[in-house]
PDB file of C-alpha atoms in Angstrom:
ATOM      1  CA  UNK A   6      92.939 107.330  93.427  1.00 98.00           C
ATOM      2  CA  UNK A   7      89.570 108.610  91.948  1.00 98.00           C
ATOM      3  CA  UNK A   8      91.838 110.374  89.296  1.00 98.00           C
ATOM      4  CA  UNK A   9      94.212 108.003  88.553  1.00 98.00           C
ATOM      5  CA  UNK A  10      91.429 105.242  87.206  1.00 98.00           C
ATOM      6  CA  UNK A  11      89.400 107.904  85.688  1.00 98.00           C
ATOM      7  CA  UNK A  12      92.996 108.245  83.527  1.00 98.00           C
ATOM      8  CA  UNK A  13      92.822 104.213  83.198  1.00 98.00           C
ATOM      9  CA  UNK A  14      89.230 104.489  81.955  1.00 98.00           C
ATOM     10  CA  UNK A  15      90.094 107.115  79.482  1.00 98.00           C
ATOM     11  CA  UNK A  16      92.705 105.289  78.068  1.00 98.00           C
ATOM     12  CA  UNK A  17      90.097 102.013  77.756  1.00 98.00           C
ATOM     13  CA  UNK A  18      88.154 103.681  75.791  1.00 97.00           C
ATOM     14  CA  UNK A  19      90.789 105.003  73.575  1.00 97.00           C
ATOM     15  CA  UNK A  20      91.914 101.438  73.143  1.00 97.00           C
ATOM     16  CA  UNK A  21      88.641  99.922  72.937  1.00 96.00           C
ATOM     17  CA  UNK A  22      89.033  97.688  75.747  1.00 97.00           C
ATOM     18  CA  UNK A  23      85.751  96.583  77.255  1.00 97.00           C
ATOM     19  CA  UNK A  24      86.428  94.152  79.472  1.00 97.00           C
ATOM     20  CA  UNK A  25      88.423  96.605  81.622  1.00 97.00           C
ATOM     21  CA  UNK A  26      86.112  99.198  81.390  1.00 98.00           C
ATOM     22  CA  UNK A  27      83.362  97.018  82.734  1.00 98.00           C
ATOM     23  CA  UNK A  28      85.903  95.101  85.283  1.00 98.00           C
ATOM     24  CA  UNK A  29      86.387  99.243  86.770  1.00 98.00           C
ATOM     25  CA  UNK A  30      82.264  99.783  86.466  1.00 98.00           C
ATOM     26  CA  UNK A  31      80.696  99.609  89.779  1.00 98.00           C
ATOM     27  CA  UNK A  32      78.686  96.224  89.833  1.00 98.00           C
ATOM     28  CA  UNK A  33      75.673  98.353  91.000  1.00 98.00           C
ATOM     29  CA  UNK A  34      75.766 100.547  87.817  1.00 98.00           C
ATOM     30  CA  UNK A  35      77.625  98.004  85.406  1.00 98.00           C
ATOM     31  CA  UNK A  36      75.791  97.548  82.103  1.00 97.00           C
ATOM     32  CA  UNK A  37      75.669  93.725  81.185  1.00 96.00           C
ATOM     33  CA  UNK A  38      77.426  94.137  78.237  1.00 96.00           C
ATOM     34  CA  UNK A  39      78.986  97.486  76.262  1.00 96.00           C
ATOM     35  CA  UNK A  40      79.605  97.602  72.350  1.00 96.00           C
ATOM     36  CA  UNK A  41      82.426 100.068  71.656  1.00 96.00           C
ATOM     37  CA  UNK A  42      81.993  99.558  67.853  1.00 93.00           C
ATOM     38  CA  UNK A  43      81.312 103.190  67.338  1.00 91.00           C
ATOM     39  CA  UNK A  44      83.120 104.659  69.928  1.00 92.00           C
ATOM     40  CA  UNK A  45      84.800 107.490  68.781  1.00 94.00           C
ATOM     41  CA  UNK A  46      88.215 108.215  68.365  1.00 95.00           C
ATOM     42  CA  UNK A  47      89.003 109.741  71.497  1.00 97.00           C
ATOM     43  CA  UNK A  48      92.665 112.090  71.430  1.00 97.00           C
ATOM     44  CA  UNK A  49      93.076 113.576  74.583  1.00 97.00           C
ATOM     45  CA  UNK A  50      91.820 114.342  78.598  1.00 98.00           C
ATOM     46  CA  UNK A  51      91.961 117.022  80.901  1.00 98.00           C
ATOM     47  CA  UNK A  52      91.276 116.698  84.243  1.00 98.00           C
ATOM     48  CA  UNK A  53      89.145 120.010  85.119  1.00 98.00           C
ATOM     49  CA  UNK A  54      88.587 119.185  88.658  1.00 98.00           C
ATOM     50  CA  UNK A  55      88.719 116.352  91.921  1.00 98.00           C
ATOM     51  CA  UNK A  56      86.431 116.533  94.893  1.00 98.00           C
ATOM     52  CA  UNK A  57      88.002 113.573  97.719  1.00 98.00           C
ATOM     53  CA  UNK A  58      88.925 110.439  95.879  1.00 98.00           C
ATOM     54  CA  UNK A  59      92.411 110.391  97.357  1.00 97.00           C
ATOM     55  CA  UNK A  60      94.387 107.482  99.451  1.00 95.00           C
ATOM     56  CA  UNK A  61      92.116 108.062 102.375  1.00 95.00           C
ATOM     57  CA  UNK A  62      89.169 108.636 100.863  1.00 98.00           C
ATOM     58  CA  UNK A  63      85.817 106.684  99.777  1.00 98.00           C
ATOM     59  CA  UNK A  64      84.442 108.251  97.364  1.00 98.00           C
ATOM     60  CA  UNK A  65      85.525 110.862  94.614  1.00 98.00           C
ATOM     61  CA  UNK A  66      84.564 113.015  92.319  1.00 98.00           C
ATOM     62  CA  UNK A  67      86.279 113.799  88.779  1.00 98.00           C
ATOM     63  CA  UNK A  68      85.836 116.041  86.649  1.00 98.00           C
ATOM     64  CA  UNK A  69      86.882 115.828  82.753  1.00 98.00           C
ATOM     65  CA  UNK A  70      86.622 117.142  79.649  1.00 98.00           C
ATOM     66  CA  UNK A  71      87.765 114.248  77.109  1.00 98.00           C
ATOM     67  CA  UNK A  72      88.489 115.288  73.612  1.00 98.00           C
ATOM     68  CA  UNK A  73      87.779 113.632  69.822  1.00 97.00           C
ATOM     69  CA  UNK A  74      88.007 113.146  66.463  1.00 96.00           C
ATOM     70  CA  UNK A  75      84.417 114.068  64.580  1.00 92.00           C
ATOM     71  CA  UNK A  76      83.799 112.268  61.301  1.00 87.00           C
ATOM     72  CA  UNK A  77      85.006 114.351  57.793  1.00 87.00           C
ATOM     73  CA  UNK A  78      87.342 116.219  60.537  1.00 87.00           C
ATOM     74  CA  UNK A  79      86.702 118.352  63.633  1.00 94.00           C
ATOM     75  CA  UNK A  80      87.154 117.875  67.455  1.00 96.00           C
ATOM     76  CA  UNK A  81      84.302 117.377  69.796  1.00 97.00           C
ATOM     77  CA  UNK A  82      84.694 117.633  73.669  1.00 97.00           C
ATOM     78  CA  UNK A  83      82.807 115.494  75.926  1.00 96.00           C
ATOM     79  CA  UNK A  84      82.587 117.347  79.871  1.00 97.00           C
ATOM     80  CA  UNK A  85      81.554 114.977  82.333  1.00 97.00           C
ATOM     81  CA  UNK A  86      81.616 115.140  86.278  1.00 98.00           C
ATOM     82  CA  UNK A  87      81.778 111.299  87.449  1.00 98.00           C
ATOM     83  CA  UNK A  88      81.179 109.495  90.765  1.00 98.00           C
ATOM     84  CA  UNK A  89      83.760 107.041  92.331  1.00 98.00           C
ATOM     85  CA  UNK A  90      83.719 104.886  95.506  1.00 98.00           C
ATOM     86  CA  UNK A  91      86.211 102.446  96.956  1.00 98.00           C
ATOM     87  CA  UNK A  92      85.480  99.108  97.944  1.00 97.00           C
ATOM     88  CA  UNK A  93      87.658  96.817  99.467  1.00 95.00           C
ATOM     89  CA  UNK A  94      90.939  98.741  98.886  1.00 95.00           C
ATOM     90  CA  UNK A  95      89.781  99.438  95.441  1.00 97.00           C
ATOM     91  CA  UNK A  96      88.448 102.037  93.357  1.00 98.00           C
ATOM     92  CA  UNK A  97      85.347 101.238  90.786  1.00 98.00           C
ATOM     93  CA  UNK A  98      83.390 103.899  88.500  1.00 98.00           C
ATOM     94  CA  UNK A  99      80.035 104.587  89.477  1.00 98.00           C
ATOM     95  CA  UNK A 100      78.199 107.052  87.570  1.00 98.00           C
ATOM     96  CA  UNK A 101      78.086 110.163  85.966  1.00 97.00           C
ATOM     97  CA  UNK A 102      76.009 113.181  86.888  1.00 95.00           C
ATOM     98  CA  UNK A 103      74.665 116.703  86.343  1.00 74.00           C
TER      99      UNK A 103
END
């Protein structure tokens, strides 16, 4: 689902792991490359809300507000409402918006 690899994208950024990241990026949006050297470090995610993106669907939206650790101490929250579309059986990131 929509939901389950926004969860799997969270947790790729937590871990730093950019090749999955931009193996799940749409190949119309993906970036060419992407430098997580000062990506922050993230703690937690809640989903807020899902529009489609289930078994049957095409296309999804998600929701989130992803939580982090500020520098000298503090937690920042990142709210995001992203696009997803299927392809092929399989479910790629496209974009964020508004």
């Amino acid at each position: 689902t929509a939901e389950a690899l926004m969860r799997s994208r969270f947790e790729a950024f937590r871990d730093g792991d950019a090749g999955w990241l931009l193996a799940s990026w749409h190949r119309s949006t993906r970036p060419g490359s992407l430098d997580l050297s000062t990506n922050p470090k993230w703690r937690g995610l809640q989903i807020v809300d899902t529009v489609a993106g289930g078994p049957d669907d095409d296309s999804g939206i998600v929701e989130f507000r992803a939580t982090y650790l500020v520098p000298g101490g503090g937690v920042e929250v990142q709210q995001e409402r992203s696009r997803f579309v299927r392809e092929g059986g399989r479910w790629y990131y496209l974009d964020a918006i508004g």
